[in-house]
Amino acid sequence: MIRAHVLICGGTGCTSSGSQSIQKAFADSIEKYGLTEEIKLVQTGCFGLCALGPVVIVHPDGTFYSRVEVGDVDEIVSEHLLKGRPVQRLVYNDVAEEHKEEAIAGNVSLNDTTFYKSQNRVVLRNCGVIDPEKIDEYIAMDGYAALGKALTEMTPEEVIQCVTDSGLRGRGGGGFPTGRKWALTAPNKADQKYVVCNADEGDPGAFMDRSVLEGDPHALIEAMAIAGYAIGATEGYVYVRAEYPIAVARLQIAIDQAREYGLLGKNIFGSGFDFDLFIRLGAGAFVCGEETALMTSIEGNRGEPRPRPPYPAVKGLYGRPTVENNVETFANIPQIILKGADWFRSMGTEKSPGTKVFALGGKIKNTGLVEISMGTTLRHIIEDIGGGIPNGKKFKAAQTGGPSGGCIPAQLIDTEVDFDNLTAIGCMMGSGGLIVMDEDNCMVDIAKFFLEFTVDESCGKCTPCRVGTKRLLELLERITRGEGKLEDLDEMEELCNYIKANSLCGLGQTAPNPVLSTLRFFRDEYVAHIVDKKCPAGVCKDLLQFKIVADKCKGCSACARKCPVNAISGEIKNPFVIDTSKCIKCGACISTCKFDAIIKE
């Protein structure tokens, strides 16, 4: 009889940290102690708290072990699983004061921890809970009940109305109403219609869709089948980037299992409805996150956007009516059908119902995956869930929406995060990357970083994007070299607005956002680069000088010995000096000095 389950994170983050070796060590140790019939090992998807991986959770007591190593496994098995004594040194105990005693005992609930307690896991409800490679575990969590309900109790029109009434908006970035998109597609007659999932997650630092595919792939399959029924489509395609090998493998396993159980294919649930699903791999082109470029790529052509109209609802994949949504949008659908539109609207805000998944990264303690109700403040996400800024640094800004988004400054940290509030301050939700920056980040350099990305990823089809973003990047590079002029700022704004208004697709139309938002909220940093020839954050190398403070220097010569270009000289026990004409500003001297005697000016 099974008396305990050991859940081991099998997401990409923990896998890269050795969770597969940990799983094997558990299997070997459990066998050694004769516990094979009592303990069940379960490989799950991402738990969310990636900063503390590899993660292991023991149920039914819920003990959360973090940063587990192979060498810890035998102790966990012999002490905890055999004798009932949790290994305290590995227990995650970042909990509220009222739960400290339970944490010490090793049986605190995940929902009592500071990271999880204010999250609302709808999309991520099964991630870290079930084995994504076993369809029976998904079914045990009400899996495919929504598909059964839709096919046997609802008409296609009722399904679309339910999604419309829920207020679900596309989670891929634009926030277009999902029900409306389906309703526009359904009436269009064709010999074939398609459902397409955009799993081409290209934003730097974003891994929300990947985690759902790795941890709960059947939710996507069920949702796409429901969408097919609603619009009259019999085929679906999941366009996922080839750089996600674990996600691709688990999705294919899930598709094969669904076919075997009769949940894909002919006459599903005896309803007469046919639907099948196929995977198409992307080659990593960011522009293929745009729906028309994505469909062009599925068709076997170079991924370039098409002019709209006609929209995909009329002429999409292979010229047929097509519904396209991203992974997170689809992952909401089964729960909406099962629990109703009012349930979904009970979360979030009036115009942005439901939850949003964010990949929290950058200068933040708890990097990982979080799911919060729409309308949660940025402060709550960063300070409470994220654990704040490490090393006593001050919060400076948060970038939402990746290369298509903008920077939210510290003075707007109490902004309630939803589609309309972010748009109002010149940012956007995007797919859900949220990069936190502290006082050591240069906002001009941040804008340049994102422009470099979009210039590199532009397909080149339209001149405003191909040439305009390149000219914009050249202006930013000139400013970070200390060669900028104040009139460059006006020229940049004019160029940004031209690119936004005239680019063919969303990549070009949103590419200027990082520049416009940093100009709006951090214009003083641009002026400092241009007028004072200084980078206030000490990031832009061409504007820096390294200097040894004589009063602090002990004359130990450590910096001189470390300097790769022999730019530092002096006599032992006397202050050393840096020859700025030789200095390459590599920072090796600063990291070597034990007396904080070297500064950047």
Coordinates of C-alpha atoms in Angstrom, one line a residue:
M1 CA 0.0 0.0 0.0
I2 CA 1.3 3.4 -1.0
R3 CA 1.7 5.7 2.1
A4 CA 3.8 8.5 0.6
H5 CA 4.4 10.2 -2.7
V6 CA 7.7 11.8 -3.6
L7 CA 7.2 14.5 -6.2
I8 CA 10.3 15.5 -8.1
C9 CA 10.4 18.5 -10.4
G10 CA 11.0 17.5 -14.0
G11 CA 10.8 21.0 -15.5
T12 CA 13.6 22.3 -17.7
G13 CA 15.1 24.4 -14.8
C14 CA 15.4 21.6 -12.3
T15 CA 16.3 19.1 -15.0
S16 CA 19.3 21.3 -15.9
S17 CA 20.2 21.2 -12.2
G18 CA 20.3 17.4 -12.1
S19 CA 16.8 16.4 -11.1
Q20 CA 16.9 13.2 -13.2
S21 CA 20.0 12.0 -11.3
I22 CA 18.1 12.8 -8.1
Q23 CA 15.1 10.8 -9.2
K24 CA 17.4 7.8 -9.9
A25 CA 19.0 8.2 -6.6
F26 CA 15.6 8.1 -4.9
A27 CA 14.6 5.0 -6.8
D28 CA 17.9 3.3 -5.7
S29 CA 17.6 4.4 -2.1
I30 CA 13.9 3.4 -1.8
E31 CA 14.8 0.0 -3.1
K32 CA 17.7 -0.3 -0.7
Y33 CA 15.5 0.3 2.3
G34 CA 12.8 -2.0 1.1
L35 CA 10.2 0.8 0.6
T36 CA 9.3 0.1 -3.0
E37 CA 5.7 -1.0 -2.2
E38 CA 5.2 2.0 0.2
I39 CA 6.7 5.0 -1.6
K40 CA 5.7 6.2 -5.1
L41 CA 8.0 8.5 -7.1
V42 CA 6.3 11.0 -9.4
Q43 CA 8.1 13.2 -12.0
T44 CA 6.1 16.4 -12.3
G45 CA 6.3 19.7 -14.2
C46 CA 7.6 23.0 -12.8
F47 CA 6.6 23.9 -9.2
G48 CA 7.4 27.5 -10.0
L49 CA 10.0 28.4 -7.4
C50 CA 12.9 27.9 -9.9
A51 CA 15.4 29.8 -7.7
L52 CA 15.4 26.9 -5.2
G53 CA 15.6 23.9 -7.6
P54 CA 16.0 21.0 -7.7
V55 CA 12.7 20.8 -5.7
V56 CA 11.3 17.7 -4.0
I57 CA 8.0 17.6 -2.2
V58 CA 6.9 14.7 0.0
H59 CA 3.2 14.0 0.4
P60 CA 0.9 13.6 2.3
D61 CA 2.7 15.9 4.8
G62 CA 3.7 18.4 2.1
T63 CA 7.3 18.8 3.1
F64 CA 9.1 21.0 0.6
Y65 CA 12.8 20.3 0.1
S66 CA 14.8 22.8 -1.9
R67 CA 18.2 22.7 -3.6
V68 CA 18.4 18.9 -3.2
E69 CA 21.5 17.2 -4.3
V70 CA 22.2 13.6 -5.0
G71 CA 24.1 13.3 -1.8
D72 CA 21.0 14.3 0.2
V73 CA 18.7 11.6 -1.1
D74 CA 19.8 8.7 1.1
E75 CA 19.3 10.9 4.2
I76 CA 15.8 12.0 3.1
V77 CA 14.8 8.3 2.5
S78 CA 16.4 6.9 5.7
E79 CA 15.3 9.7 8.0
H80 CA 12.0 11.0 6.5
L81 CA 10.5 8.2 4.5
L82 CA 11.6 5.4 6.8
K83 CA 11.6 7.1 10.3
G84 CA 9.2 10.0 9.7
R85 CA 11.7 12.7 10.6
P86 CA 12.0 15.5 7.9
V87 CA 15.6 16.6 7.1
Q88 CA 15.4 20.1 8.5
R89 CA 18.4 21.6 6.8
L90 CA 16.8 21.1 3.4
V91 CA 13.2 22.2 4.3
Y92 CA 12.0 25.4 2.7
N93 CA 10.6 27.5 5.6
D94 CA 10.1 30.9 4.2
V95 CA 6.6 31.3 5.8
A96 CA 4.5 33.7 7.7
E97 CA 5.2 34.0 11.4
E98 CA 2.0 32.1 12.3
H99 CA 3.3 29.0 10.4
K100 CA 6.8 28.9 11.7
E101 CA 6.2 26.0 14.1
E102 CA 4.8 23.9 11.2
A103 CA 7.8 24.8 9.1
I104 CA 10.1 23.7 11.8
A105 CA 8.3 20.4 12.0
G106 CA 8.6 20.1 8.2
N107 CA 4.9 19.8 7.4
V108 CA 4.0 23.3 6.3
S109 CA 1.6 23.6 3.3
L110 CA 2.9 25.2 0.1
N111 CA 0.0 27.6 0.3
D112 CA 1.4 28.9 3.6
T113 CA 4.8 29.9 2.1
T114 CA 5.3 33.6 1.2
F115 CA 5.9 32.6 -2.5
Y116 CA 2.7 30.6 -3.0
K117 CA 0.2 31.9 -0.5
S118 CA -1.1 34.8 -2.6
Q119 CA -0.9 33.1 -5.9
N120 CA -4.1 31.9 -7.7
R121 CA -3.1 28.9 -9.7
V122 CA -5.6 28.2 -12.5
V123 CA -3.4 27.8 -15.5
L124 CA -0.7 26.2 -13.4
R125 CA -3.1 24.1 -11.2
N126 CA -1.6 20.8 -12.3
C127 CA 2.0 21.9 -12.8
G128 CA 4.0 20.3 -10.0
V129 CA 1.0 18.2 -9.0
I130 CA 0.6 15.4 -11.6
D131 CA 2.9 13.3 -13.8
P132 CA 2.5 15.0 -17.2
E133 CA 3.3 11.8 -19.0
K134 CA 0.4 9.9 -17.5
I135 CA -3.1 10.7 -18.9
D136 CA -4.8 8.9 -16.0
E137 CA -3.4 11.5 -13.5
Y138 CA -4.8 14.3 -15.7
I139 CA -8.2 12.6 -15.8
A140 CA -8.1 12.2 -12.1
M141 CA -7.9 16.0 -11.8
D142 CA -11.2 16.4 -13.9
G143 CA -9.2 16.2 -17.1
Y144 CA -11.3 15.9 -20.3
A145 CA -14.5 16.5 -18.3
A146 CA -14.8 19.9 -20.0
L147 CA -14.5 18.3 -23.4
G148 CA -17.1 15.8 -22.5
K149 CA -19.4 18.5 -21.3
A150 CA -19.0 20.6 -24.4
L151 CA -19.6 17.7 -26.8
T152 CA -22.5 16.1 -25.0
E153 CA -24.3 19.0 -23.3
M154 CA -23.5 22.1 -25.2
T155 CA -23.9 23.4 -28.8
P156 CA -20.9 25.1 -30.5
E157 CA -22.7 28.4 -30.1
E158 CA -23.1 27.8 -26.4
V159 CA -19.4 27.0 -26.0
I160 CA -18.5 30.3 -27.8
Q161 CA -21.0 32.2 -25.7
C162 CA -19.5 30.8 -22.4
V163 CA -16.0 31.8 -23.5
T164 CA -17.3 35.3 -24.5
D165 CA -19.2 35.8 -21.2
S166 CA -16.1 34.8 -19.3
G167 CA -14.3 37.9 -20.6
L168 CA -11.1 35.8 -21.3
R169 CA -8.6 37.9 -23.3
G170 CA -5.7 36.6 -25.2
R171 CA -2.7 36.0 -23.0
G172 CA -0.2 36.2 -25.8
G173 CA 0.2 39.9 -25.6
G174 CA -2.5 41.8 -27.4
G175 CA -5.4 40.9 -25.1
F176 CA -8.0 40.4 -27.8
P177 CA -11.2 38.9 -26.5
T178 CA -11.0 35.1 -27.1
G179 CA -14.7 34.5 -27.4
R180 CA -15.0 37.3 -30.0
K181 CA -12.1 35.7 -32.0
W182 CA -13.9 32.3 -32.0
A183 CA -17.3 34.0 -32.9
L184 CA -15.7 35.7 -35.9
T185 CA -14.3 32.4 -37.2
A186 CA -17.3 30.0 -36.6
P187 CA -19.7 31.4 -39.3
N188 CA -17.2 31.3 -42.1
K189 CA -17.8 28.3 -44.4
A190 CA -14.9 26.2 -45.7
D191 CA -14.0 22.6 -46.6
Q192 CA -11.6 22.7 -43.7
K193 CA -11.0 24.9 -40.7
Y194 CA -8.0 24.9 -38.2
V195 CA -7.2 25.6 -34.6
V196 CA -3.6 26.8 -34.1
C197 CA -1.7 27.1 -30.8
N198 CA 1.1 29.6 -30.7
A199 CA 3.7 28.1 -28.4
D200 CA 6.6 30.0 -30.0
E201 CA 7.6 31.7 -26.8
G202 CA 10.4 34.1 -28.0
D203 CA 10.6 36.9 -25.3
P204 CA 13.9 36.9 -23.5
G205 CA 13.3 35.5 -20.0
A206 CA 9.9 34.1 -20.8
F207 CA 9.1 30.4 -20.0
M208 CA 5.4 30.4 -19.1
D209 CA 4.1 28.4 -22.1
R210 CA 7.0 26.0 -21.9
S211 CA 6.2 25.2 -18.3
V212 CA 2.5 24.4 -19.1
L213 CA 3.5 22.1 -22.0
E214 CA 6.0 20.4 -19.7
G215 CA 3.7 20.1 -16.7
D216 CA 0.2 19.9 -18.0
P217 CA 0.1 19.1 -21.8
H218 CA -3.3 17.5 -21.7
A219 CA -4.9 20.8 -20.7
L220 CA -3.8 22.3 -24.1
I221 CA -5.0 19.2 -26.0
E222 CA -8.4 19.4 -24.3
A223 CA -8.8 23.1 -24.9
M224 CA -7.9 22.9 -28.6
A225 CA -10.4 20.1 -29.1
I226 CA -13.1 22.3 -27.5
A227 CA -12.1 25.2 -29.8
G228 CA -12.3 22.9 -32.8
Y229 CA -15.8 21.9 -31.8
A230 CA -16.8 25.5 -31.3
I231 CA -15.7 26.8 -34.7
G232 CA -16.2 23.6 -36.7
A233 CA -12.5 22.6 -37.2
T234 CA -11.3 19.1 -37.4
E235 CA -7.5 19.7 -37.3
G236 CA -5.2 21.6 -35.0
Y237 CA -1.5 22.5 -34.9
V238 CA 0.8 23.3 -32.0
Y239 CA 3.6 25.5 -33.2
V240 CA 6.4 25.1 -30.6
R241 CA 10.0 26.1 -30.8
A242 CA 12.5 23.2 -31.2
E243 CA 14.6 24.6 -28.3
Y244 CA 12.0 23.1 -26.0
P245 CA 12.9 19.4 -26.2
I246 CA 11.2 18.3 -22.9
A247 CA 8.0 20.2 -23.8
V248 CA 7.9 18.7 -27.3
A249 CA 8.5 15.2 -26.1
R250 CA 5.8 15.4 -23.4
L251 CA 3.3 17.0 -25.7
Q252 CA 3.8 14.2 -28.2
I253 CA 3.3 11.6 -25.5
A254 CA 0.1 13.3 -24.4
I255 CA -1.2 13.5 -28.0
D256 CA -0.5 9.7 -28.5
Q257 CA -2.2 8.9 -25.2
A258 CA -5.3 11.0 -26.1
R259 CA -5.6 9.2 -29.4
E260 CA -5.3 5.9 -27.6
Y261 CA -8.1 6.9 -25.2
G262 CA -10.3 8.1 -28.1
L263 CA -10.0 11.7 -26.9
L264 CA -8.5 12.7 -30.3
G265 CA -9.4 11.2 -33.6
K266 CA -12.8 10.1 -34.9
N267 CA -16.2 10.4 -33.1
I268 CA -14.9 11.7 -29.8
F269 CA -17.3 10.8 -26.9
G270 CA -19.6 9.2 -29.5
S271 CA -20.7 12.7 -30.5
G272 CA -19.8 12.5 -34.2
F273 CA -17.1 15.2 -33.7
D274 CA -13.7 14.5 -35.2
F275 CA -10.5 16.3 -34.2
D276 CA -6.8 15.5 -34.4
L277 CA -3.7 17.4 -33.4
F278 CA -0.2 17.7 -34.8
I279 CA 3.1 19.4 -33.7
R280 CA 5.1 21.7 -35.9
L281 CA 8.6 22.8 -34.8
G282 CA 9.8 26.4 -35.1
A283 CA 13.4 27.3 -35.8
G284 CA 13.5 30.1 -33.2
A285 CA 12.5 33.1 -35.3
F286 CA 10.9 35.7 -32.9
V287 CA 8.8 37.1 -35.8
C288 CA 7.0 33.7 -35.9
G289 CA 5.3 34.6 -32.7
E290 CA 3.1 36.9 -34.9
E291 CA 0.1 34.9 -36.0
T292 CA 0.3 35.3 -39.7
A293 CA 4.1 34.7 -39.8
L294 CA 3.5 31.6 -37.7
M295 CA 0.9 30.2 -40.1
T296 CA 3.2 30.9 -43.0
S297 CA 5.9 28.9 -41.3
I298 CA 3.6 26.0 -40.7
E299 CA 2.8 26.0 -44.4
G300 CA 6.5 25.3 -45.0
N301 CA 7.4 28.8 -46.1
R302 CA 9.8 31.5 -44.6
G303 CA 8.1 32.9 -41.6
E304 CA 7.0 36.4 -42.7
P305 CA 3.9 38.3 -41.7
R306 CA 1.0 38.9 -44.1
P307 CA -1.0 42.1 -44.5
R308 CA -4.3 42.1 -42.7
P309 CA -7.1 42.1 -43.6
P310 CA -8.0 39.4 -44.5
Y311 CA -7.7 38.2 -40.9
P312 CA -7.0 34.6 -40.0
A313 CA -10.7 34.2 -39.0
V314 CA -11.5 34.5 -42.7
K315 CA -8.2 33.4 -44.4
G316 CA -5.7 31.8 -42.1
L317 CA -3.7 28.6 -42.3
Y318 CA -3.6 27.2 -45.9
G319 CA -6.1 30.0 -46.7
R320 CA -8.8 28.5 -44.5
P321 CA -10.6 30.1 -41.5
T322 CA -8.4 29.6 -38.4
V323 CA -8.5 30.4 -34.7
E324 CA -5.1 31.0 -33.1
N325 CA -4.4 31.4 -29.4
N326 CA -1.4 30.9 -27.2
V327 CA -0.8 28.2 -24.7
E328 CA -1.9 30.1 -21.6
T329 CA -5.1 31.3 -23.3
F330 CA -6.0 27.7 -24.2
A331 CA -5.1 26.5 -20.7
N332 CA -7.9 28.5 -19.2
I333 CA -10.6 27.1 -21.5
P334 CA -11.3 23.7 -19.8
Q335 CA -11.8 25.3 -16.4
I336 CA -14.1 28.0 -17.9
I337 CA -16.3 25.3 -19.6
L338 CA -16.4 23.2 -16.5
K339 CA -16.9 25.9 -13.8
G340 CA -18.7 28.6 -15.9
A341 CA -18.1 32.2 -17.0
D342 CA -19.1 33.6 -13.6
W343 CA -16.5 31.6 -11.8
F344 CA -13.8 33.0 -14.1
R345 CA -15.1 36.6 -13.8
S346 CA -14.9 36.3 -10.0
M347 CA -11.2 36.6 -10.4
G348 CA -9.3 39.6 -11.7
T349 CA -10.8 42.9 -12.7
E350 CA -13.9 43.8 -14.7
K351 CA -12.1 44.4 -18.0
S352 CA -9.3 41.9 -17.3
P353 CA -10.9 38.8 -15.6
G354 CA -9.0 35.8 -14.5
T355 CA -5.3 35.3 -13.7
K356 CA -2.0 35.9 -15.4
V357 CA 1.2 33.8 -15.4
F358 CA 4.5 35.7 -15.2
A359 CA 8.0 34.5 -15.5
L360 CA 9.7 36.5 -12.8
G361 CA 13.4 37.1 -13.4
G362 CA 16.2 39.6 -13.2
K363 CA 17.2 41.3 -9.9
I364 CA 14.7 39.4 -7.7
K365 CA 15.1 36.9 -4.9
N366 CA 12.5 34.4 -5.9
T367 CA 13.0 33.9 -9.7
G368 CA 10.4 31.6 -11.1
L369 CA 6.9 31.2 -12.3
V370 CA 4.0 33.0 -10.6
E371 CA 0.3 33.1 -11.3
I372 CA -1.7 36.0 -9.8
S373 CA -5.2 37.4 -10.2
M374 CA -5.4 40.4 -12.6
G375 CA -5.3 43.6 -10.7
T376 CA -2.6 42.5 -8.3
T377 CA -0.1 45.4 -7.7
L378 CA 3.4 45.3 -9.1
R379 CA 4.6 45.9 -5.5
H380 CA 2.9 42.8 -4.2
I381 CA 4.4 40.7 -7.0
I382 CA 8.0 42.0 -6.4
E383 CA 8.2 42.5 -2.7
D384 CA 5.9 39.8 -1.3
I385 CA 5.8 37.0 -3.9
G386 CA 9.2 37.7 -5.4
G387 CA 10.9 38.3 -2.0
G388 CA 12.3 41.8 -3.0
I389 CA 15.6 42.9 -4.5
P390 CA 18.7 41.1 -3.3
N391 CA 21.8 42.6 -1.7
G392 CA 19.9 45.6 -0.2
K393 CA 19.6 47.3 -3.6
K394 CA 16.7 49.6 -4.6
F395 CA 14.0 48.7 -7.1
K396 CA 14.4 50.8 -10.2
A397 CA 12.1 49.4 -12.9
A398 CA 10.3 46.3 -14.2
Q399 CA 10.1 45.4 -17.9
T400 CA 6.9 43.7 -18.9
G401 CA 6.2 42.3 -22.4
G402 CA 9.9 41.8 -23.3
P403 CA 11.1 43.5 -26.5
S404 CA 7.5 44.6 -27.2
G405 CA 6.9 46.0 -23.8
G406 CA 8.0 48.9 -21.7
C407 CA 9.6 49.7 -18.3
I408 CA 7.5 50.5 -15.3
P409 CA 9.5 52.9 -13.0
A410 CA 9.7 52.7 -9.2
Q411 CA 7.3 55.5 -8.7
L412 CA 4.6 53.4 -10.4
I413 CA 5.2 50.2 -8.3
D414 CA 1.7 50.3 -7.0
T415 CA 0.2 50.0 -10.4
E416 CA -2.4 47.3 -10.6
V417 CA -1.3 44.9 -13.3
D418 CA -3.9 44.3 -16.0
F419 CA -4.2 44.9 -19.7
D420 CA -5.6 48.5 -19.6
N421 CA -3.4 49.8 -16.7
L422 CA -0.2 48.7 -18.4
T423 CA -1.3 50.1 -21.8
A424 CA -2.1 53.4 -20.1
I425 CA 1.5 53.9 -18.9
G426 CA 3.1 52.9 -22.3
C427 CA 3.7 49.3 -21.4
M428 CA 2.0 46.1 -22.3
M429 CA 1.2 42.7 -20.8
G430 CA 3.0 40.7 -23.4
S431 CA 3.2 37.0 -23.0
G432 CA 4.2 37.4 -19.4
G433 CA 7.9 38.0 -19.0
L434 CA 8.6 40.3 -16.0
I435 CA 12.2 41.4 -15.6
V436 CA 13.1 43.3 -12.5
M437 CA 15.9 45.8 -12.5
D438 CA 17.7 47.6 -9.6
E439 CA 19.8 50.7 -9.2
D440 CA 22.8 49.1 -11.0
N441 CA 20.9 48.9 -14.3
C442 CA 21.3 51.6 -16.9
M443 CA 18.0 52.2 -18.6
V444 CA 19.6 53.5 -21.8
D445 CA 21.5 50.2 -22.0
I446 CA 18.3 48.3 -21.4
A447 CA 16.6 50.0 -24.3
K448 CA 19.6 49.3 -26.4
F449 CA 19.6 45.6 -25.4
F450 CA 16.0 45.1 -26.5
L451 CA 16.5 47.1 -29.8
E452 CA 19.5 44.8 -30.6
F453 CA 17.2 41.9 -30.2
T454 CA 14.4 43.2 -32.4
V455 CA 16.9 44.4 -35.1
D456 CA 18.3 40.9 -35.1
E457 CA 14.9 39.2 -35.2
S458 CA 13.2 41.5 -37.8
C459 CA 12.2 39.4 -40.9
G460 CA 13.1 42.4 -43.1
K461 CA 9.9 42.3 -45.1
C462 CA 8.8 46.0 -44.4
T463 CA 11.1 49.0 -44.5
P464 CA 9.9 50.8 -41.4
C465 CA 10.9 47.8 -39.2
R466 CA 14.0 46.7 -41.2
V467 CA 15.5 50.1 -41.6
G468 CA 13.8 52.1 -38.8
T469 CA 14.8 49.9 -35.9
K470 CA 18.4 49.8 -37.2
R471 CA 18.6 53.6 -37.3
L472 CA 17.0 53.7 -33.8
L473 CA 19.7 51.3 -32.5
E474 CA 22.5 53.4 -34.1
L475 CA 21.2 56.5 -32.2
L476 CA 21.2 54.5 -28.9
E477 CA 24.7 53.2 -29.6
R478 CA 25.9 56.7 -30.2
I479 CA 24.5 57.9 -26.9
T480 CA 26.0 55.1 -24.9
R481 CA 29.4 55.9 -26.5
G482 CA 29.1 59.5 -25.2
E483 CA 28.7 60.9 -28.8
G484 CA 25.0 61.7 -28.6
K485 CA 23.3 65.1 -29.0
L486 CA 20.2 66.4 -27.2
E487 CA 18.4 66.7 -30.6
D488 CA 18.9 62.9 -30.9
L489 CA 16.2 62.5 -28.3
D490 CA 13.6 64.3 -30.4
E491 CA 14.7 62.4 -33.5
M492 CA 14.4 59.1 -31.6
E493 CA 10.8 59.9 -30.5
E494 CA 9.8 60.9 -34.0
L495 CA 11.4 57.7 -35.5
C496 CA 9.7 55.5 -32.8
N497 CA 6.3 56.9 -33.7
Y498 CA 6.9 56.4 -37.4
I499 CA 7.9 52.8 -36.9
K500 CA 4.9 52.1 -34.7
A501 CA 2.5 53.6 -37.2
N502 CA 3.9 52.0 -40.4
S503 CA 5.3 48.6 -39.6
L504 CA 3.5 45.6 -41.1
C505 CA 3.2 43.4 -38.1
G506 CA 3.2 43.5 -34.3
L507 CA 7.0 43.0 -34.1
G508 CA 7.7 46.3 -35.7
Q509 CA 4.7 48.1 -34.3
T510 CA 5.8 47.4 -30.7
A511 CA 9.6 47.4 -31.2
P512 CA 9.9 51.1 -30.1
N513 CA 8.1 50.6 -26.8
P514 CA 11.3 50.0 -24.7
V515 CA 12.8 53.2 -26.1
L516 CA 9.6 55.3 -25.6
S517 CA 9.0 54.1 -22.1
T518 CA 12.6 54.7 -21.0
L519 CA 12.6 58.2 -22.6
R520 CA 9.3 58.9 -20.8
F521 CA 10.4 57.8 -17.3
F522 CA 14.2 58.0 -17.4
R523 CA 14.9 60.9 -19.6
D524 CA 17.4 62.3 -17.1
E525 CA 19.6 59.2 -17.7
Y526 CA 19.7 59.9 -21.4
V527 CA 20.6 63.6 -20.7
A528 CA 23.4 62.5 -18.4
H529 CA 24.8 60.3 -21.1
I530 CA 24.7 63.2 -23.6
V531 CA 25.5 66.3 -21.6
D532 CA 27.6 65.0 -18.7
K533 CA 29.1 62.1 -20.7
K534 CA 28.4 59.9 -17.6
C535 CA 26.5 56.7 -17.2
P536 CA 24.8 57.1 -13.7
A537 CA 24.5 53.4 -13.2
G538 CA 28.1 52.8 -14.2
V539 CA 27.3 50.3 -17.0
C540 CA 28.2 51.9 -20.3
K541 CA 31.9 51.2 -20.7
D542 CA 32.8 54.1 -23.0
L543 CA 31.6 56.5 -20.4
L544 CA 33.4 54.9 -17.4
Q545 CA 36.8 55.5 -15.8
F546 CA 38.2 53.2 -13.1
K547 CA 40.0 55.0 -10.2
I548 CA 41.9 53.8 -7.1
V549 CA 41.0 55.8 -4.0
A550 CA 44.4 56.5 -2.4
D551 CA 43.1 56.7 1.2
K552 CA 41.7 53.1 0.9
C553 CA 44.4 51.5 -1.1
K554 CA 46.7 49.3 1.1
G555 CA 49.3 48.8 -1.7
C556 CA 48.9 45.0 -1.7
S557 CA 49.3 44.8 -5.5
A558 CA 46.5 42.3 -5.9
C559 CA 44.8 44.5 -8.5
A560 CA 47.9 45.0 -10.5
R561 CA 48.6 41.2 -10.6
K562 CA 45.1 40.6 -11.8
C563 CA 45.0 43.3 -14.5
P564 CA 45.2 41.6 -18.0
V565 CA 46.7 44.6 -19.7
N566 CA 49.1 45.8 -17.1
A567 CA 47.3 49.1 -16.7
I568 CA 47.9 49.3 -12.9
S569 CA 51.2 50.2 -11.3
G570 CA 52.7 51.2 -8.0
E571 CA 55.0 50.2 -5.1
I572 CA 54.1 47.7 -2.4
K573 CA 52.5 49.4 0.7
N574 CA 51.9 52.6 -1.3
P575 CA 48.7 53.5 -3.2
F576 CA 48.6 52.1 -6.8
V577 CA 47.3 54.0 -9.8
I578 CA 45.4 53.1 -13.0
D579 CA 46.6 54.2 -16.4
T580 CA 43.2 55.1 -18.0
S581 CA 44.7 55.0 -21.5
K582 CA 45.5 51.3 -21.1
C583 CA 42.5 50.3 -19.0
I584 CA 40.0 48.1 -20.9
K585 CA 37.3 48.5 -18.1
C586 CA 37.0 44.7 -17.6
G587 CA 36.3 45.1 -13.8
A588 CA 38.8 42.4 -12.8
C589 CA 40.5 44.9 -10.4
I590 CA 37.2 45.7 -8.6
S591 CA 36.4 42.1 -8.1
T592 CA 39.9 41.4 -6.8
C593 CA 40.2 44.3 -4.3
K594 CA 39.3 43.4 -0.7
F595 CA 39.3 47.0 0.5
D596 CA 36.8 48.6 -1.8
A597 CA 39.5 50.9 -3.0
I598 CA 38.6 50.9 -6.7
I599 CA 35.6 52.8 -7.9
K600 CA 33.9 53.5 -11.3
E601 CA 33.3 57.2 -12.2

